Coordinates of C-alpha atoms and ligand atoms in Angstrom, one line a residue:
M1144 CA 0.0 -0.4 -0.1
A1145 CA 1.0 3.3 -0.7
A1146 CA 2.1 5.7 2.1
S1147 CA -0.8 7.9 0.8
E1148 CA -3.2 5.2 0.7
A1149 CA -2.5 4.6 4.1
V1150 CA -2.8 7.8 5.5
A1151 CA -6.1 8.1 3.8
Q1152 CA -7.1 5.0 5.3
L1153 CA -6.5 6.4 8.7
F1154 CA -9.4 9.3 7.9
C1155 CA -11.6 7.1 5.9
G1156 CA -12.9 3.7 7.3
P1157 CA -15.6 1.9 5.8
P1158 CA -18.5 3.2 5.0
L1159 CA -17.9 6.6 5.4
C1160 CA -14.8 6.4 2.9
F1161 CA -14.7 9.1 0.7
D1162 CA -12.1 10.1 -2.2
A1163 CA -11.5 13.9 -2.1
C1164 CA -11.5 15.0 1.0
V1165 CA -9.5 13.5 3.5
N1166 CA -8.5 16.9 5.2
T1167 CA -10.0 16.9 8.6
S1168 CA -8.7 20.2 9.8
N1169 CA -12.3 22.2 11.6
K1170 CA -11.2 25.6 10.1
G1171 CA -14.1 27.3 9.1
F1172 CA -18.0 27.4 9.5
R1173 CA -20.1 24.1 9.6
R1174 CA -23.1 22.4 8.9
I1175 CA -23.6 19.4 10.8
Q1176 CA -25.7 16.7 9.4
F1177 CA -26.7 13.3 11.0
Y1178 CA -26.4 9.6 9.5
N1179 CA -29.4 7.4 9.6
G1180 CA -27.4 4.1 9.8
S1181 CA -30.5 1.9 8.8
S1182 CA -31.8 3.5 5.6
K1183 CA -27.9 4.6 4.7
R1184 CA -29.1 8.0 4.0
F1185 CA -28.5 11.5 5.5
S1186 CA -31.1 13.3 7.1
V1187 CA -30.1 16.9 7.7
R1188 CA -30.5 18.5 11.0
R1189 CA -30.0 22.6 10.4
W1190 CA -27.8 23.8 12.3
N1191 CA -26.5 27.7 12.1
C1192 CA -25.9 27.2 8.3
Q1193 CA -29.6 27.1 6.7
R1194 CA -29.2 25.9 3.2
G1195 CA -31.2 22.6 2.7
E1196 CA -30.8 22.2 -0.7
S1197 CA -26.5 21.8 -0.8
V1198 CA -26.5 18.6 1.3
G1199 CA -24.6 15.8 0.4
G1200 CA -25.6 12.1 1.2
L1201 CA -24.4 8.5 0.8
S1202 CA -25.5 7.4 -2.2
A1203 CA -27.3 4.1 -2.0
D1204 CA -25.4 2.7 -5.2
D1205 CA -21.6 2.5 -4.0
G1206 CA -22.0 3.8 -0.7
R1207 CA -19.4 6.0 -1.1
L1208 CA -20.1 9.8 0.7
Q1209 CA -20.9 12.5 -2.2
T1210 CA -19.7 15.9 -1.5
S1211 CA -22.1 18.6 -1.3
F1212 CA -20.8 20.5 -4.1
P1213 CA -23.9 22.4 -5.9
V1214 CA -23.4 21.5 -9.6
N1215 CA -25.6 23.5 -11.7
G1216 CA -26.4 25.2 -8.4
L1217 CA -28.1 22.0 -7.4
S1218 CA -27.7 19.5 -4.7
N1219 CA -26.0 16.2 -5.7
V1220 CA -29.5 14.6 -5.1
Q1221 CA -30.7 16.8 -7.4
N1222 CA -27.8 16.5 -9.9
I1223 CA -28.1 12.5 -9.8
E1224 CA -31.6 13.3 -11.0
L1225 CA -30.2 15.6 -13.5
D1226 CA -28.1 13.3 -14.7
K1227 CA -30.3 10.3 -15.0
K1228 CA -32.6 12.6 -17.2
L1229 CA -29.8 13.8 -19.2
N1230 CA -28.9 10.2 -19.7
N1231 CA -32.3 9.7 -21.2
K1232 CA -32.1 10.4 -24.7
N1233 CA -35.5 11.7 -24.6
G1234 CA -34.7 14.9 -22.8
G1235 CA -33.7 16.5 -19.3
L1236 CA -33.8 19.8 -17.3
L1237 CA -30.6 20.8 -18.9
A1238 CA -31.6 19.5 -22.6
N1239 CA -34.4 21.8 -22.4
R1240 CA -32.2 24.6 -21.3
L1241 CA -30.0 23.6 -24.4
D1242 CA -32.8 23.9 -26.3
S1243 CA -34.2 27.3 -24.9
I1244 CA -30.5 28.6 -26.0
G1245 CA -31.5 31.4 -29.2
A1246 CA -34.8 31.8 -27.3
K1247 CA -32.7 34.5 -24.8
S1248 CA -30.6 37.2 -25.3
V1249 CA -26.7 36.0 -25.2
E1250 CA -26.3 38.2 -22.1
D1251 CA -29.3 36.9 -20.3
E1252 CA -28.1 33.2 -20.9
A1253 CA -24.7 34.0 -19.5
W1254 CA -26.2 35.4 -16.1
D1255 CA -28.2 32.5 -15.5
L1256 CA -25.3 30.0 -16.4
L1257 CA -23.3 32.4 -14.0
R1258 CA -25.7 31.9 -11.4
E1259 CA -26.3 28.3 -11.9
S1260 CA -22.4 27.8 -11.5
I1261 CA -22.4 29.5 -8.1
V1262 CA -20.9 27.2 -5.3
Y1263 CA -22.6 27.5 -1.8
Y1264 CA -20.8 26.7 1.3
C1265 CA -23.1 26.8 4.3
G1266 CA -25.6 28.0 2.4
N1267 CA -23.6 31.1 0.9
P1268 CA -22.4 31.7 -2.1
V1269 CA -18.2 31.4 -1.8
G1270 CA -17.4 31.1 -5.6
T1271 CA -18.3 29.8 -9.0
I1272 CA -17.2 26.1 -10.1
A1273 CA -14.7 26.2 -13.2
A1274 CA -16.9 24.4 -15.6
N1275 CA -20.4 22.9 -15.9
G1276 CA -20.4 21.1 -18.8
P1277 CA -23.6 18.4 -18.8
N1278 CA -21.8 15.7 -20.7
D1279 CA -17.7 15.8 -19.0
S1280 CA -17.2 12.1 -18.4
I1281 CA -13.8 13.2 -16.8
I1282 CA -14.5 15.8 -14.6
L1283 CA -10.6 16.1 -13.5
N1284 CA -10.8 19.4 -11.1
Y1285 CA -13.1 21.4 -13.3
D1286 CA -15.8 21.3 -10.6
Q1287 CA -13.8 23.0 -8.1
V1288 CA -13.4 26.9 -7.8
F1289 CA -10.6 28.2 -9.4
I1290 CA -9.1 31.4 -7.6
R1291 CA -8.3 32.7 -10.9
D1292 CA -11.1 31.6 -12.8
F1293 CA -13.5 33.5 -10.1
I1294 CA -11.9 36.7 -10.8
P1295 CA -14.3 37.4 -13.9
S1296 CA -17.3 36.1 -12.3
G1297 CA -16.4 38.2 -8.9
V1298 CA -16.0 41.2 -11.2
A1299 CA -19.4 40.8 -12.9
F1300 CA -21.1 39.8 -9.8
L1301 CA -19.4 43.4 -8.2
L1302 CA -20.5 45.8 -11.3
K1303 CA -24.0 44.1 -10.9
G1304 CA -24.2 45.3 -7.6
E1305 CA -24.0 41.8 -6.0
Y1306 CA -20.9 42.1 -3.5
D1307 CA -22.0 39.3 -0.8
I1308 CA -20.5 36.2 -3.0
V1309 CA -17.3 38.3 -3.5
R1310 CA -16.5 39.2 -0.2
N1311 CA -17.4 35.5 1.2
F1312 CA -14.8 34.4 -1.4
I1313 CA -12.0 36.7 -0.4
L1314 CA -12.7 36.0 3.2
H1315 CA -12.9 32.3 2.9
T1316 CA -10.2 31.6 0.5
L1317 CA -8.2 33.8 3.5
Q1318 CA -9.3 31.1 6.0
L1319 CA -7.2 28.4 3.2
Q1320 CA -4.2 30.7 3.0
S1321 CA -2.5 29.0 6.2
W1322 CA -4.1 25.7 5.9
E1323 CA -1.2 23.1 7.0
K1324 CA -0.9 21.0 3.3
T1325 CA 2.3 19.2 2.5
M1326 CA 3.5 17.5 -0.6
D1327 CA 5.8 14.7 -0.2
C1328 CA 6.7 15.9 3.5
Y1329 CA 7.2 19.5 2.6
S1330 CA 4.8 22.5 3.0
P1331 CA 4.1 25.4 0.9
G1332 CA 5.4 28.9 2.1
Q1333 CA 3.1 30.8 4.4
G1334 CA 1.0 33.3 2.3
L1335 CA 0.4 30.7 -0.7
M1336 CA -2.7 31.0 -1.7
P1337 CA -4.6 27.8 -3.3
A1338 CA -4.9 27.0 -7.2
S1339 CA -8.6 26.1 -6.1
F1340 CA -10.8 24.6 -3.4
K1341 CA -14.0 22.2 -3.3
V1342 CA -16.7 22.1 -0.5
C1343 CA -16.7 18.7 1.0
T1344 CA -18.9 16.8 3.5
V1345 CA -17.2 14.8 5.7
P1346 CA -17.6 12.9 8.8
L1347 CA -17.7 14.8 12.2
D1348 CA -14.7 14.0 14.2
G1349 CA -15.9 11.7 17.3
D1350 CA -19.5 11.3 15.6
D1351 CA -20.2 8.8 13.2
T1352 CA -23.4 9.8 12.7
A1353 CA -23.0 13.2 11.8
T1354 CA -21.2 14.8 8.9
E1355 CA -19.7 18.4 8.4
E1356 CA -18.7 20.7 5.2
I1357 CA -15.6 21.9 5.2
L1358 CA -13.5 23.9 2.5
D1359 CA -10.7 21.6 0.7
P1360 CA -7.9 23.8 -1.1
D1361 CA -5.7 22.2 -3.4
F1362 CA -2.2 24.3 -3.8
G1363 CA -1.3 22.1 -6.3
E1364 CA -0.5 19.3 -4.8
A1365 CA -3.3 17.5 -6.6
A1366 CA -2.9 19.4 -9.7
I1367 CA -2.0 17.7 -13.0
G1368 CA 1.9 18.1 -12.8
R1369 CA 1.8 19.7 -9.3
V1370 CA 2.0 22.9 -10.2
A1371 CA 2.2 25.9 -7.6
P1372 CA -0.4 28.7 -8.5
V1373 CA 1.8 31.6 -7.7
D1374 CA -0.9 34.1 -9.6
S1375 CA -3.6 33.2 -6.7
G1376 CA -2.3 35.3 -4.2
L1377 CA -1.6 38.2 -6.6
W1378 CA -5.5 37.8 -7.9
W1379 CA -6.6 37.9 -4.7
I1380 CA -5.2 41.0 -3.9
I1381 CA -6.3 42.9 -7.3
L1382 CA -10.0 41.1 -6.4
L1383 CA -9.8 42.5 -2.7
R1384 CA -9.2 46.0 -4.1
A1385 CA -11.6 45.8 -6.4
Y1386 CA -14.5 44.8 -4.1
G1387 CA -13.6 48.1 -1.8
K1388 CA -13.7 50.5 -5.1
C1389 CA -16.7 49.2 -6.1
S1390 CA -19.1 48.3 -2.9
G1391 CA -17.2 51.3 -1.0
D1392 CA -17.1 48.9 2.0
L1393 CA -13.7 49.3 3.1
T1394 CA -14.4 47.5 6.2
V1395 CA -13.2 43.9 4.9
Q1396 CA -9.8 45.5 3.5
E1397 CA -9.2 46.9 6.7
R1398 CA -9.9 43.7 8.6
V1399 CA -6.8 42.5 10.9
D1400 CA -6.9 39.3 9.5
V1401 CA -7.1 40.4 5.8
Q1402 CA -4.5 42.9 6.7
T1403 CA -2.4 39.9 7.8
G1404 CA -3.3 38.0 4.6
I1405 CA -2.2 40.6 2.2
K1406 CA 1.2 41.1 4.0
M1407 CA 1.6 37.3 4.3
I1408 CA 1.4 37.2 0.5
L1409 CA 3.9 40.2 -0.2
K1410 CA 6.1 38.6 2.4
L1411 CA 6.2 35.3 0.1
C1412 CA 6.9 37.4 -3.0
L1413 CA 9.7 39.8 -1.5
A1414 CA 11.7 37.3 0.2
D1415 CA 15.0 37.4 -0.7
G1416 CA 16.5 34.6 -2.6
F1417 CA 19.3 33.6 -5.0
D1418 CA 18.1 35.8 -7.8
M1419 CA 19.4 39.2 -8.9
F1420 CA 16.4 39.9 -10.8
P1421 CA 13.3 42.1 -9.7
T1422 CA 11.2 39.8 -11.4
L1423 CA 9.4 36.7 -9.6
L1424 CA 10.9 33.6 -10.1
V1425 CA 8.7 30.9 -10.9
T1426 CA 8.2 26.9 -12.1
D1427 CA 6.7 26.1 -15.3
G1428 CA 2.6 26.2 -15.1
S1429 CA 2.4 28.7 -11.9
C1430 CA -0.3 30.9 -13.7
M1431 CA -3.2 30.5 -16.4
I1432 CA -0.8 28.1 -18.5
D1433 CA -0.6 25.6 -15.8
R1434 CA 1.2 23.2 -17.7
R1435 CA 4.7 22.9 -19.2
M1436 CA 4.9 25.3 -21.8
G1437 CA 8.6 26.4 -21.3
I1438 CA 7.3 29.6 -19.1
H1439 CA 9.5 28.7 -16.3
G1440 CA 11.6 31.8 -15.2
H1441 CA 10.5 35.5 -15.3
P1442 CA 7.2 34.7 -17.4
L1443 CA 5.2 38.3 -18.0
E1444 CA 2.4 37.2 -16.7
I1445 CA 3.0 36.9 -13.2
Q1446 CA 5.3 40.2 -13.5
A1447 CA 2.3 42.2 -14.5
L1448 CA 0.1 40.5 -12.0
F1449 CA 2.9 41.1 -9.3
Y1450 CA 3.0 44.6 -10.4
S1451 CA -0.4 45.2 -10.0
A1452 CA -0.6 43.1 -6.8
L1453 CA 1.9 45.7 -5.1
L1454 CA 0.0 48.6 -6.3
S1455 CA -2.8 47.5 -5.0
A1456 CA -1.5 46.2 -1.8
R1457 CA 0.1 49.7 -1.2
E1458 CA -3.0 51.7 -1.6
M1459 CA -4.7 49.0 0.9
L1460 CA -2.2 48.8 3.6
A1461 CA -2.9 50.2 6.8
P1462 CA -0.1 52.5 8.1
E1463 CA 1.4 51.3 10.9
D1464 CA 4.7 50.9 12.3
G1465 CA 5.4 47.6 12.0
S1466 CA 4.7 47.6 7.9
A1467 CA 7.6 50.5 7.3
D1468 CA 10.1 47.5 6.4
L1469 CA 7.8 46.2 4.0
I1470 CA 6.4 49.1 2.3
R1471 CA 9.9 50.1 2.0
A1472 CA 10.8 46.8 -0.2
L1473 CA 7.7 46.8 -1.6
N1474 CA 8.5 50.5 -3.3
N1475 CA 11.9 49.6 -4.2
R1476 CA 10.6 46.3 -5.8
L1477 CA 7.9 48.3 -7.6
V1478 CA 10.9 50.6 -9.1
A1479 CA 13.0 47.9 -10.0
L1480 CA 10.5 45.6 -11.5
S1481 CA 8.9 48.3 -14.0
F1482 CA 12.4 49.5 -15.0
R1483 CA 13.1 45.8 -15.7
I1484 CA 10.2 45.1 -17.6
R1485 CA 10.0 48.5 -19.9
E1486 CA 13.9 48.1 -20.3
Y1487 CA 14.3 44.8 -21.3
Y1488 CA 11.1 42.8 -22.2
W1489 CA 10.1 45.5 -24.5
I1490 CA 10.8 44.8 -28.2
D1491 CA 9.4 47.0 -31.7
M1492 CA 11.0 46.9 -35.2
K1493 CA 13.8 49.3 -33.8
K1494 CA 14.8 46.8 -30.6
I1495 CA 14.8 43.8 -32.8
N1496 CA 17.2 45.7 -35.5
E1497 CA 19.6 46.2 -32.3
I1498 CA 19.5 42.6 -31.1
Y1499 CA 19.9 41.8 -34.7
R1500 CA 23.2 43.7 -34.8
Y1501 CA 24.5 42.6 -31.1
K1502 CA 27.6 41.8 -30.2
T1503 CA 28.0 39.1 -27.9
E1504 CA 30.3 37.7 -25.1
E1505 CA 30.7 41.2 -23.3
Y1506 CA 32.4 40.8 -20.1
S1507 CA 31.6 44.3 -18.2
Y1508 CA 29.6 46.0 -16.0
D1509 CA 28.4 48.1 -19.1
A1510 CA 27.6 45.6 -21.3
V1511 CA 25.2 46.5 -24.4
N1512 CA 24.1 43.0 -24.8
K1513 CA 23.8 42.4 -20.8
F1514 CA 22.0 38.9 -21.3
N1515 CA 24.2 37.8 -23.9
I1516 CA 21.4 37.0 -26.5
Y1517 CA 22.7 35.4 -29.7
P1518 CA 21.3 37.4 -32.7
D1519 CA 20.6 34.1 -34.3
Q1520 CA 18.0 33.2 -31.5
I1521 CA 15.8 36.1 -33.7
P1522 CA 12.7 33.7 -35.0
P1523 CA 11.9 33.8 -38.5
W1524 CA 8.2 34.4 -37.5
L1525 CA 9.1 37.4 -35.5
V1526 CA 10.6 39.2 -38.7
E1527 CA 7.1 39.1 -40.2
F1528 CA 4.7 39.4 -36.8
M1529 CA 6.3 42.9 -36.0
P1530 CA 4.2 45.6 -37.8
N1531 CA 6.3 48.6 -38.1
R1532 CA 4.0 50.6 -35.8
G1533 CA 3.7 48.7 -32.7
G1534 CA 5.2 46.7 -30.2
Y1535 CA 5.2 44.1 -27.3
L1536 CA 6.6 42.8 -24.0
I1537 CA 8.4 39.4 -24.7
G1538 CA 7.2 36.2 -22.7
N1539 CA 10.3 35.7 -20.4
L1540 CA 14.0 36.7 -20.1
Q1541 CA 16.7 34.6 -19.2
P1542 CA 20.7 34.4 -19.7
A1543 CA 21.1 34.1 -23.4
H1544 CA 17.3 33.6 -24.0
M1545 CA 14.6 35.8 -24.9
D1546 CA 11.2 34.1 -25.2
F1547 CA 9.7 35.8 -28.1
R1548 CA 6.3 34.8 -28.3
F1549 CA 3.5 37.4 -27.4
F1550 CA 1.7 36.3 -24.6
S1551 CA -1.6 38.0 -24.4
L1552 CA -2.7 38.2 -20.6
G1553 CA 1.0 39.5 -19.7
N1554 CA 0.4 42.3 -22.1
L1555 CA -2.9 43.1 -21.5
W1556 CA -2.6 43.2 -17.6
S1557 CA 0.6 45.3 -18.4
I1558 CA -1.6 47.9 -20.0
V1559 CA -4.0 47.6 -17.2
S1560 CA -1.4 47.9 -14.4
S1561 CA 0.7 50.5 -15.9
L1562 CA 3.5 48.3 -15.7
A1563 CA 3.9 49.2 -19.5
T1564 CA 4.4 53.0 -20.4
P1565 CA 1.5 54.8 -22.0
E1566 CA 3.9 54.7 -25.2
Q1567 CA 3.9 51.4 -24.6
S1568 CA 0.8 50.5 -24.0
H1569 CA -0.9 52.1 -27.1
A1570 CA 2.0 50.5 -29.1
I1571 CA 1.0 46.9 -28.0
L1572 CA -2.8 48.1 -29.1
D1573 CA -1.3 49.4 -31.9
L1574 CA 0.2 45.8 -32.5
V1575 CA -3.0 43.9 -31.8
E1576 CA -4.7 45.8 -34.4
A1577 CA -2.3 45.3 -37.1
K1578 CA -2.3 41.3 -36.1
W1579 CA -5.8 40.9 -35.9
A1580 CA -5.8 38.0 -37.9
E1581 CA -3.1 36.3 -36.0
L1582 CA -4.4 37.7 -32.6
V1583 CA -8.1 37.1 -33.0
A1584 CA -9.4 35.8 -36.4
D1585 CA -12.5 34.4 -35.6
M1586 CA -12.6 34.3 -31.7
P1587 CA -10.9 36.4 -29.3
F1588 CA -8.3 35.8 -28.2
K1589 CA -4.9 33.8 -28.5
L1590 CA -3.3 33.0 -25.3
C1591 CA -0.2 33.1 -27.1
Y1592 CA 1.5 33.4 -30.3
P1593 CA 2.8 31.6 -32.1
A1594 CA 2.2 28.0 -31.2
L1595 CA 5.3 25.6 -30.9
E1596 CA 5.3 23.3 -33.3
G1597 CA 7.6 19.9 -34.2
Q1598 CA 10.9 19.3 -32.5
E1599 CA 10.3 22.3 -30.5
W1600 CA 6.8 21.0 -29.4
R1601 CA 8.6 17.8 -28.2
I1602 CA 11.0 19.4 -26.3
I1603 CA 9.3 22.1 -24.7
T1604 CA 5.9 21.0 -24.0
G1605 CA 7.1 17.0 -23.2
S1606 CA 5.1 16.2 -26.5
D1607 CA 1.9 17.0 -24.4
P1608 CA -1.1 15.9 -26.9
K1609 CA -3.5 18.8 -24.7
N1610 CA -1.2 21.5 -25.8
T1611 CA -0.7 20.4 -29.5
P1612 CA -0.1 23.3 -32.1
W1613 CA -2.7 25.7 -32.1
S1614 CA -4.7 24.1 -29.4
Y1615 CA -5.3 25.0 -25.5
H1616 CA -2.3 26.9 -24.1
N1617 CA -0.3 26.8 -27.4
G1618 CA -2.0 29.1 -29.2
G1619 CA -5.6 28.2 -28.3
S1620 CA -8.2 30.9 -28.4
W1621 CA -9.6 31.8 -25.1
P1622 CA -12.6 34.1 -24.7
T1623 CA -12.3 34.6 -21.2
L1624 CA -9.5 37.0 -22.4
L1625 CA -12.3 38.9 -23.6
W1626 CA -12.3 41.3 -20.1
Q1627 CA -8.9 41.4 -19.8
L1628 CA -8.5 42.9 -23.5
T1629 CA -11.7 45.1 -22.7
V1630 CA -10.0 46.6 -19.7
A1631 CA -6.7 47.7 -21.2
R1632 CA -8.8 49.1 -24.3
I1633 CA -11.0 51.2 -22.0
K1634 CA -8.1 52.3 -20.0
M1635 CA -6.2 53.3 -22.9
G1636 CA -9.4 55.2 -24.4
R1637 CA -9.8 52.9 -27.1
S1638 CA -12.6 50.8 -26.5
E1639 CA -13.9 50.4 -30.2
I1640 CA -11.8 47.2 -30.8
A1641 CA -13.2 45.8 -27.6
E1642 CA -16.4 46.3 -29.2
K1643 CA -15.4 44.6 -32.3
A1644 CA -14.2 41.5 -30.6
V1645 CA -16.9 41.0 -28.4
K1646 CA -19.4 41.1 -31.2
L1647 CA -17.1 38.6 -33.1
A1648 CA -17.1 36.0 -29.6
E1649 CA -21.3 36.9 -29.7
R1650 CA -21.6 35.4 -33.2
R1651 CA -20.8 32.1 -31.9
I1652 CA -20.0 31.3 -28.4
A1653 CA -23.5 30.7 -26.8
R1654 CA -24.5 28.4 -29.7
D1655 CA -21.1 26.8 -29.0
R1656 CA -22.1 26.4 -25.7
W1657 CA -19.4 28.8 -24.1
P1658 CA -16.2 26.4 -24.4
E1659 CA -13.0 26.7 -22.8
Y1660 CA -10.9 27.6 -25.5
Y1661 CA -10.9 27.2 -29.4
D1662 CA -8.6 25.5 -31.7
T1663 CA -6.8 26.3 -35.1
K1664 CA -4.8 29.1 -36.3
R1665 CA -7.7 31.2 -36.9
G1666 CA -10.1 29.8 -33.9
R1667 CA -12.4 28.0 -36.2
F1668 CA -12.9 24.9 -33.9
I1669 CA -13.9 24.4 -30.5
G1670 CA -11.0 23.1 -28.6
K1671 CA -10.4 19.3 -29.1
Q1672 CA -10.6 18.9 -25.3
A1673 CA -11.9 22.2 -24.5
R1674 CA -14.8 22.1 -21.6
L1675 CA -18.5 23.6 -22.1
F1676 CA -20.2 26.0 -20.0
Q1677 CA -16.8 26.8 -18.9
T1678 CA -17.4 30.0 -16.1
W1679 CA -14.7 32.2 -17.2
S1680 CA -15.8 32.5 -20.5
I1681 CA -19.1 33.1 -19.5
A1682 CA -18.1 35.6 -16.8
G1683 CA -15.1 37.2 -19.3
Y1684 CA -17.7 37.9 -21.7
L1685 CA -20.2 39.7 -19.3
V1686 CA -17.9 41.7 -17.6
A1687 CA -16.4 42.8 -20.9
K1688 CA -20.6 44.1 -22.1
L1689 CA -20.9 45.7 -18.7
L1690 CA -17.5 47.4 -19.0
L1691 CA -18.4 48.6 -22.5
T1692 CA -21.5 50.0 -20.9
D1693 CA -20.1 51.8 -18.2
P1694 CA -16.5 52.1 -19.1
N1695 CA -16.2 54.5 -15.9
A1696 CA -16.3 51.1 -13.8
A1697 CA -13.2 49.6 -15.7
K1698 CA -11.3 51.5 -12.7
I1699 CA -11.9 49.1 -9.8
L1700 CA -9.5 47.2 -11.9
V1701 CA -6.7 49.6 -13.6
N1702 CA -4.1 50.9 -11.5
E1703 CA -3.0 54.7 -12.7
E1704 CA 0.5 55.6 -13.6
D1705 CA 1.9 56.8 -10.2
S1706 CA 3.8 60.2 -10.3
E1707 CA 6.3 59.2 -7.8
L1708 CA 7.4 56.0 -9.1
Q1709 CA 7.6 57.6 -12.6
N1710 CA 10.3 60.0 -11.1
A1711 CA 12.1 57.1 -9.8
F1712 CA 11.9 55.6 -13.2
S1713 CA 13.0 58.6 -15.0
Y1714 CA 16.2 59.0 -12.5
M1715 CA 17.0 55.5 -13.2
I1716 CA 17.2 56.0 -17.0
S1717 CA 18.9 59.3 -16.7
S1718 CA 21.6 57.4 -14.6
N1719 CA 22.1 55.4 -17.6
P1720 CA 22.7 51.7 -16.4
R1721 CA 22.9 50.7 -19.6
R1722 CA 26.7 52.0 -19.6
K1723 CA 27.6 52.6 -16.0
R1724 CA 27.7 50.1 -13.5
G1725 CA 24.4 51.1 -11.3
R1726 CA 25.4 52.4 -7.6
K1727 CA 23.3 50.9 -5.0
Q1728 CA 20.3 52.7 -5.0
T1729 CA 17.6 52.7 -2.4
F1730 CA 14.2 54.8 -4.1
I1731 CA 12.0 56.1 -1.1
V1732 CA 8.5 56.7 -3.1
Ligands
GLC3266 C1 -7.0 24.7 -16.9 C2 -6.3 26.5 -17.2 C3 -6.5 27.3 -15.9 C4 -7.4 27.3 -15.5 C5 -8.7 25.8 -15.1 C6 -9.7 25.7 -14.4 O1 -6.3 24.3 -16.2 O2 -5.1 25.8 -17.8 O3 -5.7 28.3 -16.2 O4 -7.6 27.9 -14.2 O5 -8.5 24.9 -16.4 O6 -10.4 26.3 -15.5

């Protein structure tokens, strides 16, 4: 028996055995259920949590404890009935719902679906399920609430004035932050936020007749590839700020436990390591691209979220003596991070031409080609792709390696967070317009461009059959990115293109049943392994629609360029670190 099985057995003896939830920690609110041994069913005693329909039970079929996860907004018992109906080819509730598509506006349908994806814990809404597809035979972890996936759902609810679910999500995920979790005897750093969580029903300690609901987080220790979710904590901070700005309720961010949560995330990100770079060093798969795609190192997406989270945290941290060092470290990091990204990640025609003529092997403090980039690395596709007008931030920078791929989320969020300068931000949008056929074509928006193919695909992805060229993370098109595109365009006063993208998506996204992603160079096919009724595709569309109606509301997500930071940045540029050895400099902003 494997060690993990032995441990699992300690927690679950028959008949109350369950697969996913072996954690018996007693954090969080509880609802107690009682087991009636004779009928092998649970009867529910209403405790302080009162929502009857999200009750779990022991299925008569296999004697396993079912989780109380409310798929489609329904309880397990209801869902079992629903499944039965769906399996009956003559119809069923969901099938009827599918038939009704077309009768409603796309937006109305999206709202219905978003509400049906809500997950309840002790009767309170705490998040949205990742995907709610009717025919998913292998659920994997799409039945969980992903932190990153919930962000567009949360923003949609905020913009609609429904604040409770976001508040609950923020506070419940905060409880999970310091959950004791280990992988092969090792725990994640304090402050890590989980990638996802689910609501489970487990036997109550010391009482075989009762169960309780718990939140069971996954920090990557169960995830495919065991990927650590670096982006979760950063998104959490961004959502917390948006909640305060939108609802006007600052009491949440002012709470002592929330302030502590923010500081724990910051401490984890700002901790000293071996690195000489201000960018965050992460493993492959640490963000939306959560599989091996050659993005380990200092990927742009993480840096943009990091910058945004630092600025947002600075706005929310209560001034107190104990945080002075943290704020100082945060300010220094902001300056160094923006300098690095703006200077070294930026490419346009002019910069590529510089790289094309780089000298290599420069040993000196004032090298021009600091990272020893060999000009032969400039890929042939880039020569075609780079428009005369426009530019973008590359995906990653390492010694002797520039990852020239265009990563959409990193570029869009660099605009939103003001990590890119205003000129760079406009240039990125110019490139999006010039390269519409490559980046959007039939469905917004390519996650990255171009796809890895042939030998490169084999080596970099490890021959990943899910990430084949122009599919999934490897050049697939993700409708959820509509919302980030819209925020970026609104911030730069150029929202027309976002409208065009939304209209394009609207032509087929509902008919296609809200896929997770699309395949092929032009995004013409529903992704080979794409989930249907993917919640962040639905929510991403809704946020884009809501913001286009009220562009002013985009402010809850935008970080404006900070003038003090700008001054510090100009000082760094004028002291010209390209030529001189930088003196140790601390910027007090
Ligand atoms: C996939 C995506 C990831 C997302 C998850 C749940 O793994 O790559 O970004 O969070 O699905 O939708």
